[in-house]
Amino acid sequence: MIARILFLLLFMGINSISAQILIGAPEDKDPSKKDPVKPISDTTKKRELDGSSFVYFVTNWSVNNRLLKENVYPYGDSLGERAFEEKYNTWSFGIGIQNQLNAFLMWDGGISYYRHGEQYNFIQSDTTFHYQTTYSYISMPLRLNFTYGKNVKLIAGGGLLPQMFTGYKQERQWTTSTNSSGSDEFKTKSGYNPFILSAIFNVGCALDFQNNWSLFVSPEARIQLTSSYLSQDDYIHKNRAYGITFGLIRSL
């Protein structure tokens, strides 16, 4: 009798343990159901900027102030009246491509038509003489920019500006003591350094219009590193240009 009672208690205990195991067991997942998609983090959005490309169309207005000094012996000559040349304003134009390397770095390359120059004004009571000189170049600016932001993007950078000489122009005007006046223009494509190199620096911002277009505004400085004149010329001529660049950027 006692053995039967012990066997009955043992059987009931095993059933209770089995029931507890079945109740606590997790339900099998339906393989057809998928986990909900997690929202994209800000870090992921920043990664999506890597490799983004843009094309831009810009114009530049600059105040030019040249550095002019005598060349070394035996070519040098005194500056004479050229020492009194003044600042001159010029317009330049360009197109290019930008590539966002990562969230903070952008490569910038393009082709531009740059001009710099100087002017001279001689005024006396009965005589005047003026001229405006411009040097023109086809250029390929190469820059590395630091960028920050999205809808309003801050851009600051610098690089090199190789320039190929395309022309020299000087416009002259005068009046004489007999109240007569005149003007002429001189142009040439020879006699000047065919290739010069400048450094270029910029800092500005791009305002996103939310339709793949952005407005770009950036103060810019260009520092000429090599002379505009040939090595045997009387003078060494290097330009300094300080101005502002503005235009449109299109996302590709």
mmCIF file of N, CA and C in Angstrom, residues 102-187:
data_model
loop_
_atom_site.group_PDB
_atom_site.id
_atom_site.type_symbol
_atom_site.label_atom_id
_atom_site.label_comp_id
_atom_site.label_asym_id
_atom_site.label_seq_id
_atom_site.Cartn_x
_atom_site.Cartn_y
_atom_site.Cartn_z
ATOM 1 N N ASN A 102 33.746 63.066 -47.175
ATOM 2 C CA ASN A 102 33.105 62.529 -45.965
ATOM 3 C C ASN A 102 32.248 63.638 -45.381
ATOM 4 N N ALA A 103 31.813 63.484 -44.145
ATOM 5 C CA ALA A 103 30.893 64.462 -43.566
ATOM 6 C C ALA A 103 31.510 65.845 -43.413
ATOM 7 N N PHE A 104 32.850 65.938 -43.444
ATOM 8 C CA PHE A 104 33.487 67.223 -43.150
ATOM 9 C C PHE A 104 34.480 67.700 -44.207
ATOM 10 N N LEU A 105 34.807 66.888 -45.196
ATOM 11 C CA LEU A 105 35.793 67.277 -46.193
ATOM 12 C C LEU A 105 35.204 67.220 -47.592
ATOM 13 N N MET A 106 35.521 68.240 -48.397
ATOM 14 C CA MET A 106 35.010 68.323 -49.772
ATOM 15 C C MET A 106 36.150 68.701 -50.710
ATOM 16 N N TRP A 107 36.268 67.975 -51.810
ATOM 17 C CA TRP A 107 37.219 68.310 -52.864
ATOM 18 C C TRP A 107 36.531 69.188 -53.889
ATOM 19 N N ASP A 108 37.264 70.176 -54.420
ATOM 20 C CA ASP A 108 36.684 71.177 -55.314
ATOM 21 C C ASP A 108 37.645 71.401 -56.487
ATOM 22 N N GLY A 109 37.165 71.229 -57.697
ATOM 23 C CA GLY A 109 37.975 71.470 -58.885
ATOM 24 C C GLY A 109 37.122 72.056 -59.990
ATOM 25 N N GLY A 110 37.721 72.916 -60.826
ATOM 26 C CA GLY A 110 36.920 73.530 -61.879
ATOM 27 C C GLY A 110 37.775 74.235 -62.907
ATOM 28 N N ILE A 111 37.136 75.080 -63.687
ATOM 29 C CA ILE A 111 37.813 75.905 -64.673
ATOM 30 C C ILE A 111 37.219 77.308 -64.607
ATOM 31 N N SER A 112 38.086 78.319 -64.634
ATOM 32 C CA SER A 112 37.645 79.697 -64.416
ATOM 33 C C SER A 112 38.355 80.648 -65.364
ATOM 34 N N TYR A 113 37.724 81.795 -65.574
ATOM 35 C CA TYR A 113 38.319 82.893 -66.311
ATOM 36 C C TYR A 113 38.597 84.001 -65.305
ATOM 37 N N TYR A 114 39.875 84.137 -64.928
ATOM 38 C CA TYR A 114 40.266 85.109 -63.902
ATOM 39 C C TYR A 114 40.942 86.317 -64.548
ATOM 40 N N ARG A 115 40.721 87.491 -63.943
ATOM 41 C CA ARG A 115 41.391 88.715 -64.371
ATOM 42 C C ARG A 115 41.899 89.474 -63.143
ATOM 43 N N HIS A 116 43.059 90.078 -63.282
ATOM 44 C CA HIS A 116 43.533 91.020 -62.269
ATOM 45 C C HIS A 116 44.179 92.204 -62.978
ATOM 46 N N GLY A 117 44.482 93.260 -62.233
ATOM 47 C CA GLY A 117 45.029 94.437 -62.896
ATOM 48 C C GLY A 117 45.335 95.572 -61.943
ATOM 49 N N GLU A 118 45.675 96.710 -62.553
ATOM 50 C CA GLU A 118 45.962 97.929 -61.816
ATOM 51 C C GLU A 118 45.573 99.127 -62.676
ATOM 52 N N GLN A 119 45.546 100.299 -62.065
ATOM 53 C CA GLN A 119 45.235 101.522 -62.809
ATOM 54 C C GLN A 119 46.159 102.650 -62.366
ATOM 55 N N TYR A 120 46.234 103.679 -63.231
ATOM 56 C CA TYR A 120 47.101 104.829 -62.973
ATOM 57 C C TYR A 120 46.319 106.086 -63.323
ATOM 58 N N ASN A 121 46.430 107.103 -62.451
ATOM 59 C CA ASN A 121 45.718 108.364 -62.662
ATOM 60 C C ASN A 121 46.675 109.525 -62.416
ATOM 61 N N PHE A 122 46.931 110.281 -63.469
ATOM 62 C CA PHE A 122 47.776 111.470 -63.381
ATOM 63 C C PHE A 122 46.906 112.691 -63.687
ATOM 64 N N ILE A 123 46.815 113.607 -62.734
ATOM 65 C CA ILE A 123 45.930 114.767 -62.890
ATOM 66 C C ILE A 123 46.676 116.036 -62.512
ATOM 67 N N GLN A 124 46.714 116.985 -63.444
ATOM 68 C CA GLN A 124 47.220 118.326 -63.173
ATOM 69 C C GLN A 124 46.146 119.337 -63.585
ATOM 70 N N SER A 125 46.436 120.609 -63.402
ATOM 71 C CA SER A 125 45.419 121.645 -63.655
ATOM 72 C C SER A 125 44.936 121.650 -65.096
ATOM 73 N N ASP A 126 45.819 121.359 -66.041
ATOM 74 C CA ASP A 126 45.402 121.419 -67.443
ATOM 75 C C ASP A 126 45.699 120.137 -68.224
ATOM 76 N N THR A 127 46.157 119.098 -67.531
ATOM 77 C CA THR A 127 46.528 117.848 -68.213
ATOM 78 C C THR A 127 46.129 116.653 -67.347
ATOM 79 N N THR A 128 45.618 115.635 -67.994
ATOM 80 C CA THR A 128 45.314 114.378 -67.290
ATOM 81 C C THR A 128 45.763 113.201 -68.148
ATOM 82 N N PHE A 129 46.089 112.118 -67.458
ATOM 83 C CA PHE A 129 46.430 110.869 -68.151
ATOM 84 C C PHE A 129 46.028 109.707 -67.250
ATOM 85 N N HIS A 130 45.295 108.757 -67.814
ATOM 86 C CA HIS A 130 44.803 107.605 -67.055
ATOM 87 C C HIS A 130 45.030 106.333 -67.875
ATOM 88 N N TYR A 131 45.231 105.222 -67.168
ATOM 89 C CA TYR A 131 45.174 103.919 -67.854
ATOM 90 C C TYR A 131 44.688 102.855 -66.883
ATOM 91 N N GLN A 132 44.064 101.825 -67.460
ATOM 92 C CA GLN A 132 43.568 100.671 -66.721
ATOM 93 C C GLN A 132 44.136 99.412 -67.402
ATOM 94 N N THR A 133 44.861 98.616 -66.621
ATOM 95 C CA THR A 133 45.538 97.437 -67.158
ATOM 96 C C THR A 133 44.894 96.171 -66.597
ATOM 97 N N THR A 134 44.626 95.216 -67.479
ATOM 98 C CA THR A 134 44.078 93.928 -67.027
ATOM 99 C C THR A 134 44.894 92.783 -67.631
ATOM 100 N N TYR A 135 45.085 91.746 -66.818
ATOM 101 C CA TYR A 135 45.751 90.512 -67.230
ATOM 102 C C TYR A 135 44.706 89.405 -67.134
ATOM 103 N N SER A 136 44.548 88.613 -68.177
ATOM 104 C CA SER A 136 43.501 87.596 -68.220
ATOM 105 C C SER A 136 44.119 86.195 -68.235
ATOM 106 N N TYR A 137 43.427 85.250 -67.568
ATOM 107 C CA TYR A 137 43.938 83.887 -67.434
ATOM 108 C C TYR A 137 42.799 82.866 -67.475
ATOM 109 N N ILE A 138 43.089 81.709 -68.056
ATOM 110 C CA ILE A 138 42.245 80.530 -67.881
ATOM 111 C C ILE A 138 42.853 79.734 -66.735
ATOM 112 N N SER A 139 42.047 79.436 -65.727
ATOM 113 C CA SER A 139 42.568 78.864 -64.492
ATOM 114 C C SER A 139 41.839 77.572 -64.130
ATOM 115 N N MET A 140 42.514 76.752 -63.338
ATOM 116 C CA MET A 140 41.926 75.501 -62.836
ATOM 117 C C MET A 140 42.104 75.431 -61.329
ATOM 118 N N PRO A 141 41.202 76.066 -60.561
ATOM 119 C CA PRO A 141 41.332 76.042 -59.097
ATOM 120 C C PRO A 141 41.173 74.627 -58.538
ATOM 121 N N LEU A 142 42.064 74.245 -57.641
ATOM 122 C CA LEU A 142 42.034 72.948 -56.972
ATOM 123 C C LEU A 142 42.053 73.211 -55.472
ATOM 124 N N ARG A 143 40.956 72.824 -54.793
ATOM 125 C CA ARG A 143 40.815 73.175 -53.374
ATOM 126 C C ARG A 143 40.353 71.980 -52.553
ATOM 127 N N LEU A 144 40.701 72.013 -51.278
ATOM 128 C CA LEU A 144 40.158 71.095 -50.292
ATOM 129 C C LEU A 144 39.440 71.933 -49.253
ATOM 130 N N ASN A 145 38.137 71.678 -49.068
ATOM 131 C CA ASN A 145 37.308 72.488 -48.171
ATOM 132 C C ASN A 145 36.868 71.696 -46.951
ATOM 133 N N PHE A 146 36.795 72.375 -45.830
ATOM 134 C CA PHE A 146 36.148 71.838 -44.631
ATOM 135 C C PHE A 146 34.692 72.301 -44.648
ATOM 136 N N THR A 147 33.753 71.382 -44.424
ATOM 137 C CA THR A 147 32.329 71.722 -44.451
ATOM 138 C C THR A 147 31.659 71.300 -43.149
ATOM 139 N N TYR A 148 30.618 72.046 -42.797
ATOM 140 C CA TYR A 148 29.860 71.726 -41.591
ATOM 141 C C TYR A 148 28.415 72.182 -41.789
ATOM 142 N N GLY A 149 27.466 71.297 -41.475
ATOM 143 C CA GLY A 149 26.063 71.641 -41.578
ATOM 144 C C GLY A 149 25.411 70.991 -42.788
ATOM 145 N N LYS A 150 24.097 71.191 -42.877
ATOM 146 C CA LYS A 150 23.331 70.581 -43.959
ATOM 147 C C LYS A 150 22.527 71.641 -44.707
ATOM 148 N N ASN A 151 21.451 72.154 -44.112
ATOM 149 C CA ASN A 151 20.631 73.165 -44.791
ATOM 150 C C ASN A 151 21.389 74.480 -44.965
ATOM 151 N N VAL A 152 22.193 74.837 -43.971
ATOM 152 C CA VAL A 152 23.130 75.952 -44.090
ATOM 153 C C VAL A 152 24.512 75.357 -43.874
ATOM 154 N N LYS A 153 25.279 75.249 -44.944
ATOM 155 C CA LYS A 153 26.571 74.576 -44.891
ATOM 156 C C LYS A 153 27.697 75.612 -44.861
ATOM 157 N N LEU A 154 28.500 75.549 -43.811
ATOM 158 C CA LEU A 154 29.681 76.408 -43.716
ATOM 159 C C LEU A 154 30.823 75.766 -44.491
ATOM 160 N N ILE A 155 31.540 76.560 -45.281
ATOM 161 C CA ILE A 155 32.606 76.047 -46.136
ATOM 162 C C ILE A 155 33.843 76.920 -45.953
ATOM 163 N N ALA A 156 34.979 76.294 -45.656
ATOM 164 C CA ALA A 156 36.240 77.019 -45.514
ATOM 165 C C ALA A 156 37.361 76.135 -46.036
ATOM 166 N N GLY A 157 38.245 76.714 -46.847
ATOM 167 C CA GLY A 157 39.316 75.892 -47.389
ATOM 168 C C GLY A 157 40.335 76.698 -48.154
ATOM 169 N N GLY A 158 41.174 75.983 -48.873
ATOM 170 C CA GLY A 158 42.212 76.619 -49.657
ATOM 171 C C GLY A 158 42.827 75.629 -50.618
ATOM 172 N N GLY A 159 43.680 76.152 -51.495
ATOM 173 C CA GLY A 159 44.328 75.296 -52.467
ATOM 174 C C GLY A 159 45.203 76.087 -53.404
ATOM 175 N N LEU A 160 45.451 75.513 -54.573
ATOM 176 C CA LEU A 160 46.316 76.120 -55.575
ATOM 177 C C LEU A 160 45.516 76.511 -56.804
ATOM 178 N N LEU A 161 46.009 77.545 -57.492
ATOM 179 C CA LEU A 161 45.323 78.082 -58.662
ATOM 180 C C LEU A 161 46.319 78.192 -59.823
ATOM 181 N N PRO A 162 46.504 77.128 -60.613
ATOM 182 C CA PRO A 162 47.327 77.243 -61.825
ATOM 183 C C PRO A 162 46.608 78.125 -62.845
ATOM 184 N N GLN A 163 47.354 79.051 -63.494
ATOM 185 C CA GLN A 163 46.751 80.016 -64.408
ATOM 186 C C GLN A 163 47.555 80.102 -65.709
ATOM 187 N N MET A 164 46.844 80.004 -66.838
ATOM 188 C CA MET A 164 47.462 80.111 -68.153
ATOM 189 C C MET A 164 47.119 81.463 -68.760
ATOM 190 N N PHE A 165 48.131 82.236 -69.126
ATOM 191 C CA PHE A 165 47.955 83.589 -69.636
ATOM 192 C C PHE A 165 47.226 83.581 -70.981
ATOM 193 N N THR A 166 46.199 84.446 -71.102
ATOM 194 C CA THR A 166 45.447 84.540 -72.358
ATOM 195 C C THR A 166 45.458 85.935 -72.968
ATOM 196 N N GLY A 167 45.860 86.972 -72.201
ATOM 197 C CA GLY A 167 45.883 88.286 -72.821
ATOM 198 C C GLY A 167 46.164 89.420 -71.855
ATOM 199 N N TYR A 168 46.729 90.493 -72.420
ATOM 200 C CA TYR A 168 47.015 91.730 -71.706
ATOM 201 C C TYR A 168 46.287 92.852 -72.437
ATOM 202 N N LYS A 169 45.639 93.734 -71.663
ATOM 203 C CA LYS A 169 44.943 94.865 -72.270
ATOM 204 C C LYS A 169 45.160 96.109 -71.417
ATOM 205 N N GLN A 170 45.463 97.211 -72.111
ATOM 206 C CA GLN A 170 45.587 98.494 -71.420
ATOM 207 C C GLN A 170 44.777 99.545 -72.174
ATOM 208 N N GLU A 171 43.829 100.157 -71.448
ATOM 209 C CA GLU A 171 43.004 101.238 -72.000
ATOM 210 C C GLU A 171 43.533 102.567 -71.463
ATOM 211 N N ARG A 172 43.743 103.559 -72.359
ATOM 212 C CA ARG A 172 44.344 104.836 -71.972
ATOM 213 C C ARG A 172 43.447 105.999 -72.385
ATOM 214 N N GLN A 173 43.370 107.007 -71.513
ATOM 215 C CA GLN A 173 42.598 108.223 -71.786
ATOM 216 C C GLN A 173 43.431 109.425 -71.349
ATOM 217 N N TRP A 174 43.320 110.539 -72.089
ATOM 218 C CA TRP A 174 44.082 111.731 -71.743
ATOM 219 C C TRP A 174 43.369 112.999 -72.203
ATOM 220 N N THR A 175 43.754 114.094 -71.571
ATOM 221 C CA THR A 175 43.374 115.447 -72.006
ATOM 222 C C THR A 175 44.622 116.310 -71.985
ATOM 223 N N THR A 176 44.650 117.340 -72.821
ATOM 224 C CA THR A 176 45.834 118.203 -72.932
ATOM 225 C C THR A 176 45.482 119.635 -72.551
ATOM 226 N N SER A 177 46.503 120.469 -72.504
ATOM 227 C CA SER A 177 46.313 121.878 -72.127
ATOM 228 C C SER A 177 45.512 122.651 -73.162
ATOM 229 N N THR A 178 45.367 122.099 -74.337
ATOM 230 C CA THR A 178 44.577 122.764 -75.390
ATOM 231 C C THR A 178 43.135 122.267 -75.391
ATOM 232 N N ASN A 179 42.729 121.584 -74.316
ATOM 233 C CA ASN A 179 41.365 121.066 -74.161
ATOM 234 C C ASN A 179 41.008 119.968 -75.173
ATOM 235 N N SER A 180 41.991 119.377 -75.774
ATOM 236 C CA SER A 180 41.734 118.217 -76.629
ATOM 237 C C SER A 180 41.839 116.950 -75.775
ATOM 238 N N SER A 181 41.167 115.923 -76.185
ATOM 239 C CA SER A 181 41.170 114.662 -75.438
ATOM 240 C C SER A 181 41.263 113.492 -76.405
ATOM 241 N N GLY A 182 41.621 112.358 -75.881
ATOM 242 C CA GLY A 182 41.734 111.173 -76.725
ATOM 243 C C GLY A 182 41.800 109.909 -75.889
ATOM 244 N N SER A 183 41.780 108.786 -76.573
ATOM 245 C CA SER A 183 41.874 107.489 -75.903
ATOM 246 C C SER A 183 42.368 106.457 -76.905
ATOM 247 N N ASP A 184 42.956 105.404 -76.398
ATOM 248 C CA ASP A 184 43.329 104.278 -77.248
ATOM 249 C C ASP A 184 43.383 103.019 -76.398
ATOM 250 N N GLU A 185 43.641 101.907 -77.056
ATOM 251 C CA GLU A 185 43.654 100.607 -76.383
ATOM 252 C C GLU A 185 44.761 99.747 -76.969
ATOM 253 N N PHE A 186 45.505 99.104 -76.081
ATOM 254 C CA PHE A 186 46.591 98.230 -76.519
ATOM 255 C C PHE A 186 46.335 96.820 -75.992
ATOM 256 N N LYS A 187 46.450 95.820 -76.894
ATOM 257 C CA LYS A 187 46.253 94.422 -76.526
ATOM 258 C C LYS A 187 47.413 93.587 -77.040
#
